Amino acid sequence: MSDILTDVKKATGLSQEAIAALRTKIRGDLIQPGDPLYDTARKVYNAMIDKHPALIVRCVDTADVSSAVEFGYEQGLDIAVRGGSHNGPGLSSVEGGLVIDLSRMRGIHVDLEKKTVRVEGGALWGDVDHATYPFGLAVPTGFLSTTGVGGLTLGGGIGYLARRYGLTIDNLLSADIILADGCLVTASKDQNEDLFWAIRGGGGNFGVVTSFLFQGRPVKTVYGGPMFWPLEDTADILAYWQDLILKAPDELNGWFGLVTVPPAAPFPEIYQLKKMCLITWCYTGPLEKAEEVFKPIRSFRQPAIDFTGPIPLPTLQSMFDPIYPAGLQWYWKADFIIRYTDDAIDVHVKYGKLLPTPHSTMHIYPINGAAARVGKRDTAWGYRNANFTQVIVGVDPDPANNERMIRWARDYAQDLHPYSLGGGYVNMIMDEGQEGVKAAYGENYTRLAQIKAKYDPNNLFHINQNIIPKM
Ligand SMILES: Cc1cc2nc3c(=O)[nH]c(=O)nc-3n(C[C@H](O)[C@H](O)[C@H](O)COP(=O)(O)OP(=O)(O)OC[C@H]3O[C@@H](n4cnc5c(N)ncnc54)[C@H](O)[C@@H]3O)c2cc1C
């Protein structure tokens, strides 16, 4: 051990005594440069990010988190907090600093009487689905099961149930948080109400959430899955889908996308590696009515591939996991949209033809319905007037394609930006800097900065889409 500590001191300037003292307080793991686990532990989902923290503390409980925060503060380290590590710009790691890694804190407790779900801060959404599905409950989440509960929730949370039950934050009842001074507080509508407002959209700016309490919703089997059409149909399908979703009952959700069909079963060979447009549906109304609901959709334009039917919600939520394993290169661009004009649709048509790599894609997620019935000032997530979140992502296994796919994503986003509300979803932006963070929060930024000044005046938690404290 002393060899490793010497390496650490040389590499990071951390003293052996300080690390030894921390070790007595932590039940989880301390992982340092030179440790056999280090190279695996420092990896994040986006392989474009390659950071070398001085120390990774894999916490197992709230006390570990508190000790780690105090240690980071005392040692003057930059602190990154890791939930599921899905963050695009890799903000769950930090060069030369401390990573507080929650990936061993994935416990879940379902209360069937209250229909609530308590989730530890490092759980993944697949953990939540696994724990709730047998009991006919679901928490509104994202479109993949491998994303972390921590980052997705604190940034907002857009998924298949958003039109029916709102964003993930609209289903958050309370959170336990370790603040910058190492203290533990609960934020809810009755306790630290300003903090509760801020964490519903304000990201990891206010502290480390060790536990979330969610309202479960009665969802089990839905009618959903993707329908694909030829790329030439993009303009017609996008316009049809937009009109439909703007008027649809809350039970009907479906995101629109531009994709390349994967080269494997169950996709028919004739379509494999073809660029196509798709809608991935999730209907949570009565199953016996589903065929009727989808009849006009299918007869508007017969899909080339139709995988839509009755499906357990967790199966739908994990359907795209295998296409996007950890370790790919990712570059993100996002915007909020009220309505696509014909000209904006033409931009999608243009860039759909130019998808630069088979994994690269563009998705438009509906956020009208229940998500839009929450007031703009009721949570930190300010774009309640938007109907859609749009995300453009260049994705590929090979870093040699980065320049090409980044250029595509930037050009595409730039051409569509004039049709947007001016900001993007904080969980889907990349390297836009302070202006991007301000734009992501719009008129709620000022209040967020004031609450940040109250709970984290020294900006200890600044490895995130950072809100600068300002009274
Ligand atoms: C493949 C993929 C699919 C996605 N799909 C969706 C989707 O369907 N809907 C959607 O809304 N978003 C989606 N996202 C975006 C996602 O919400 C963000 O990437 C989010 O930051 C991921 O959270 P995480 O915990 O996995 O990430 P991390 O990288 O671990 O954390 C992200 C940020 O949150 C902070 N954080 C994480 N956990 C905590 C905690 N417990 N306490 C305090 N701070 C914390 C981190 O410090 C960091 O700043 C997707 C991302 C990817 C890569």
PDB file of N, CA, C and O in Angstrom, residues 403-428:
ATOM      1  N   GLU A 403     -14.274  14.238 -35.601  1.00  0.00           N
ATOM      2  CA  GLU A 403     -14.306  15.558 -36.224  1.00  0.00           C
ATOM      3  C   GLU A 403     -15.508  15.675 -37.159  1.00  0.00           C
ATOM      4  O   GLU A 403     -16.250  16.655 -37.127  1.00  0.00           O
ATOM      5  N   ARG A 404     -15.699  14.621 -37.952  1.00  0.00           N
ATOM      6  CA  ARG A 404     -16.796  14.592 -38.929  1.00  0.00           C
ATOM      7  C   ARG A 404     -18.158  14.645 -38.231  1.00  0.00           C
ATOM      8  O   ARG A 404     -19.035  15.422 -38.607  1.00  0.00           O
ATOM      9  N   MET A 405     -18.314  13.837 -37.179  1.00  0.00           N
ATOM     10  CA  MET A 405     -19.653  13.804 -36.560  1.00  0.00           C
ATOM     11  C   MET A 405     -19.917  15.046 -35.704  1.00  0.00           C
ATOM     12  O   MET A 405     -21.063  15.489 -35.603  1.00  0.00           O
ATOM     13  N   ILE A 406     -18.861  15.620 -35.140  1.00  0.00           N
ATOM     14  CA  ILE A 406     -19.043  16.863 -34.373  1.00  0.00           C
ATOM     15  C   ILE A 406     -19.456  17.990 -35.324  1.00  0.00           C
ATOM     16  O   ILE A 406     -20.356  18.781 -35.028  1.00  0.00           O
ATOM     17  N   ARG A 407     -18.808  18.025 -36.479  1.00  0.00           N
ATOM     18  CA  ARG A 407     -19.164  19.085 -37.444  1.00  0.00           C
ATOM     19  C   ARG A 407     -20.623  18.948 -37.867  1.00  0.00           C
ATOM     20  O   ARG A 407     -21.374  19.915 -37.933  1.00  0.00           O
ATOM     21  N   TRP A 408     -21.050  17.711 -38.146  1.00  0.00           N
ATOM     22  CA  TRP A 408     -22.451  17.463 -38.534  1.00  0.00           C
ATOM     23  C   TRP A 408     -23.405  17.946 -37.432  1.00  0.00           C
ATOM     24  O   TRP A 408     -24.375  18.665 -37.707  1.00  0.00           O
ATOM     25  N   ALA A 409     -23.101  17.562 -36.188  1.00  0.00           N
ATOM     26  CA  ALA A 409     -23.997  17.920 -35.079  1.00  0.00           C
ATOM     27  C   ALA A 409     -24.059  19.436 -34.906  1.00  0.00           C
ATOM     28  O   ALA A 409     -25.142  20.019 -34.713  1.00  0.00           O
ATOM     29  N   ARG A 410     -22.911  20.077 -34.997  1.00  0.00           N
ATOM     30  CA  ARG A 410     -22.889  21.552 -34.818  1.00  0.00           C
ATOM     31  C   ARG A 410     -23.633  22.259 -35.950  1.00  0.00           C
ATOM     32  O   ARG A 410     -24.411  23.176 -35.704  1.00  0.00           O
ATOM     33  N   ASP A 411     -23.380  21.828 -37.176  1.00  0.00           N
ATOM     34  CA  ASP A 411     -24.040  22.481 -38.326  1.00  0.00           C
ATOM     35  C   ASP A 411     -25.559  22.299 -38.243  1.00  0.00           C
ATOM     36  O   ASP A 411     -26.332  23.233 -38.462  1.00  0.00           O
ATOM     37  N   TYR A 412     -25.957  21.079 -37.939  1.00  0.00           N
ATOM     38  CA  TYR A 412     -27.386  20.732 -37.852  1.00  0.00           C
ATOM     39  C   TYR A 412     -28.040  21.607 -36.762  1.00  0.00           C
ATOM     40  O   TYR A 412     -29.068  22.268 -36.987  1.00  0.00           O
ATOM     41  N   ALA A 413     -27.408  21.633 -35.572  1.00  0.00           N
ATOM     42  CA  ALA A 413     -27.976  22.393 -34.452  1.00  0.00           C
ATOM     43  C   ALA A 413     -28.023  23.883 -34.790  1.00  0.00           C
ATOM     44  O   ALA A 413     -29.012  24.570 -34.497  1.00  0.00           O
ATOM     45  N   GLN A 414     -26.971  24.360 -35.427  1.00  0.00           N
ATOM     46  CA  GLN A 414     -26.920  25.788 -35.765  1.00  0.00           C
ATOM     47  C   GLN A 414     -28.030  26.157 -36.749  1.00  0.00           C
ATOM     48  O   GLN A 414     -28.673  27.192 -36.607  1.00  0.00           O
ATOM     49  N   ASP A 415     -28.287  25.291 -37.719  1.00  0.00           N
ATOM     50  CA  ASP A 415     -29.330  25.597 -38.710  1.00  0.00           C
ATOM     51  C   ASP A 415     -30.731  25.542 -38.095  1.00  0.00           C
ATOM     52  O   ASP A 415     -31.653  26.192 -38.587  1.00  0.00           O
ATOM     53  N   LEU A 416     -30.883  24.752 -37.022  1.00  0.00           N
ATOM     54  CA  LEU A 416     -32.216  24.656 -36.397  1.00  0.00           C
ATOM     55  C   LEU A 416     -32.414  25.650 -35.255  1.00  0.00           C
ATOM     56  O   LEU A 416     -33.548  25.930 -34.863  1.00  0.00           O
ATOM     57  N   HIS A 417     -31.295  26.146 -34.723  1.00  0.00           N
ATOM     58  CA  HIS A 417     -31.375  27.001 -33.533  1.00  0.00           C
ATOM     59  C   HIS A 417     -32.329  28.200 -33.703  1.00  0.00           C
ATOM     60  O   HIS A 417     -33.064  28.538 -32.771  1.00  0.00           O
ATOM     61  N   PRO A 418     -32.345  28.842 -34.886  1.00  0.00           N
ATOM     62  CA  PRO A 418     -33.273  29.985 -35.034  1.00  0.00           C
ATOM     63  C   PRO A 418     -34.737  29.612 -34.809  1.00  0.00           C
ATOM     64  O   PRO A 418     -35.559  30.482 -34.512  1.00  0.00           O
ATOM     65  N   TYR A 419     -35.092  28.340 -34.921  1.00  0.00           N
ATOM     66  CA  TYR A 419     -36.493  27.928 -34.717  1.00  0.00           C
ATOM     67  C   TYR A 419     -36.760  27.533 -33.262  1.00  0.00           C
ATOM     68  O   TYR A 419     -37.845  27.084 -32.918  1.00  0.00           O
ATOM     69  N   SER A 420     -35.740  27.663 -32.415  1.00  0.00           N
ATOM     70  CA  SER A 420     -35.858  27.157 -31.040  1.00  0.00           C
ATOM     71  C   SER A 420     -36.195  28.291 -30.070  1.00  0.00           C
ATOM     72  O   SER A 420     -36.223  29.463 -30.435  1.00  0.00           O
ATOM     73  N   LEU A 421     -36.351  27.894 -28.790  1.00  0.00           N
ATOM     74  CA  LEU A 421     -36.626  28.891 -27.752  1.00  0.00           C
ATOM     75  C   LEU A 421     -35.348  29.510 -27.208  1.00  0.00           C
ATOM     76  O   LEU A 421     -35.391  30.318 -26.291  1.00  0.00           O
ATOM     77  N   GLY A 422     -34.203  29.073 -27.685  1.00  0.00           N
ATOM     78  CA  GLY A 422     -32.949  29.739 -27.312  1.00  0.00           C
ATOM     79  C   GLY A 422     -32.073  28.953 -26.359  1.00  0.00           C
ATOM     80  O   GLY A 422     -30.885  29.234 -26.225  1.00  0.00           O
ATOM     81  N   GLY A 423     -32.634  27.982 -25.673  1.00  0.00           N
ATOM     82  CA  GLY A 423     -31.826  27.181 -24.749  1.00  0.00           C
ATOM     83  C   GLY A 423     -32.037  25.711 -25.013  1.00  0.00           C
ATOM     84  O   GLY A 423     -32.943  25.322 -25.752  1.00  0.00           O
ATOM     85  N   GLY A 424     -31.197  24.879 -24.421  1.00  0.00           N
ATOM     86  CA  GLY A 424     -31.334  23.431 -24.590  1.00  0.00           C
ATOM     87  C   GLY A 424     -31.492  22.757 -23.240  1.00  0.00           C
ATOM     88  O   GLY A 424     -31.161  23.338 -22.195  1.00  0.00           O
ATOM     89  N   TYR A 425     -31.977  21.536 -23.260  1.00  0.00           N
ATOM     90  CA  TYR A 425     -32.151  20.730 -22.036  1.00  0.00           C
ATOM     91  C   TYR A 425     -30.776  20.509 -21.404  1.00  0.00           C
ATOM     92  O   TYR A 425     -29.857  20.024 -22.053  1.00  0.00           O
ATOM     93  N   VAL A 426     -30.645  20.879 -20.115  1.00  0.00           N
ATOM     94  CA  VAL A 426     -29.333  20.890 -19.462  1.00  0.00           C
ATOM     95  C   VAL A 426     -28.664  19.506 -19.461  1.00  0.00           C
ATOM     96  O   VAL A 426     -27.440  19.408 -19.470  1.00  0.00           O
ATOM     97  N   ASN A 427     -29.467  18.456 -19.485  1.00  0.00           N
ATOM     98  CA  ASN A 427     -28.902  17.107 -19.502  1.00  0.00           C
ATOM     99  C   ASN A 427     -28.435  16.676 -20.884  1.00  0.00           C
ATOM    100  O   ASN A 427     -27.874  15.591 -21.031  1.00  0.00           O
ATOM    101  N   MET A 428     -28.711  17.495 -21.895  1.00  0.00           N
ATOM    102  CA  MET A 428     -28.343  17.075 -23.249  1.00  0.00           C
ATOM    103  C   MET A 428     -27.494  18.125 -23.963  1.00  0.00           C
ATOM    104  O   MET A 428     -27.378  18.091 -25.186  1.00  0.00           O
TER     105      MET A 428
END
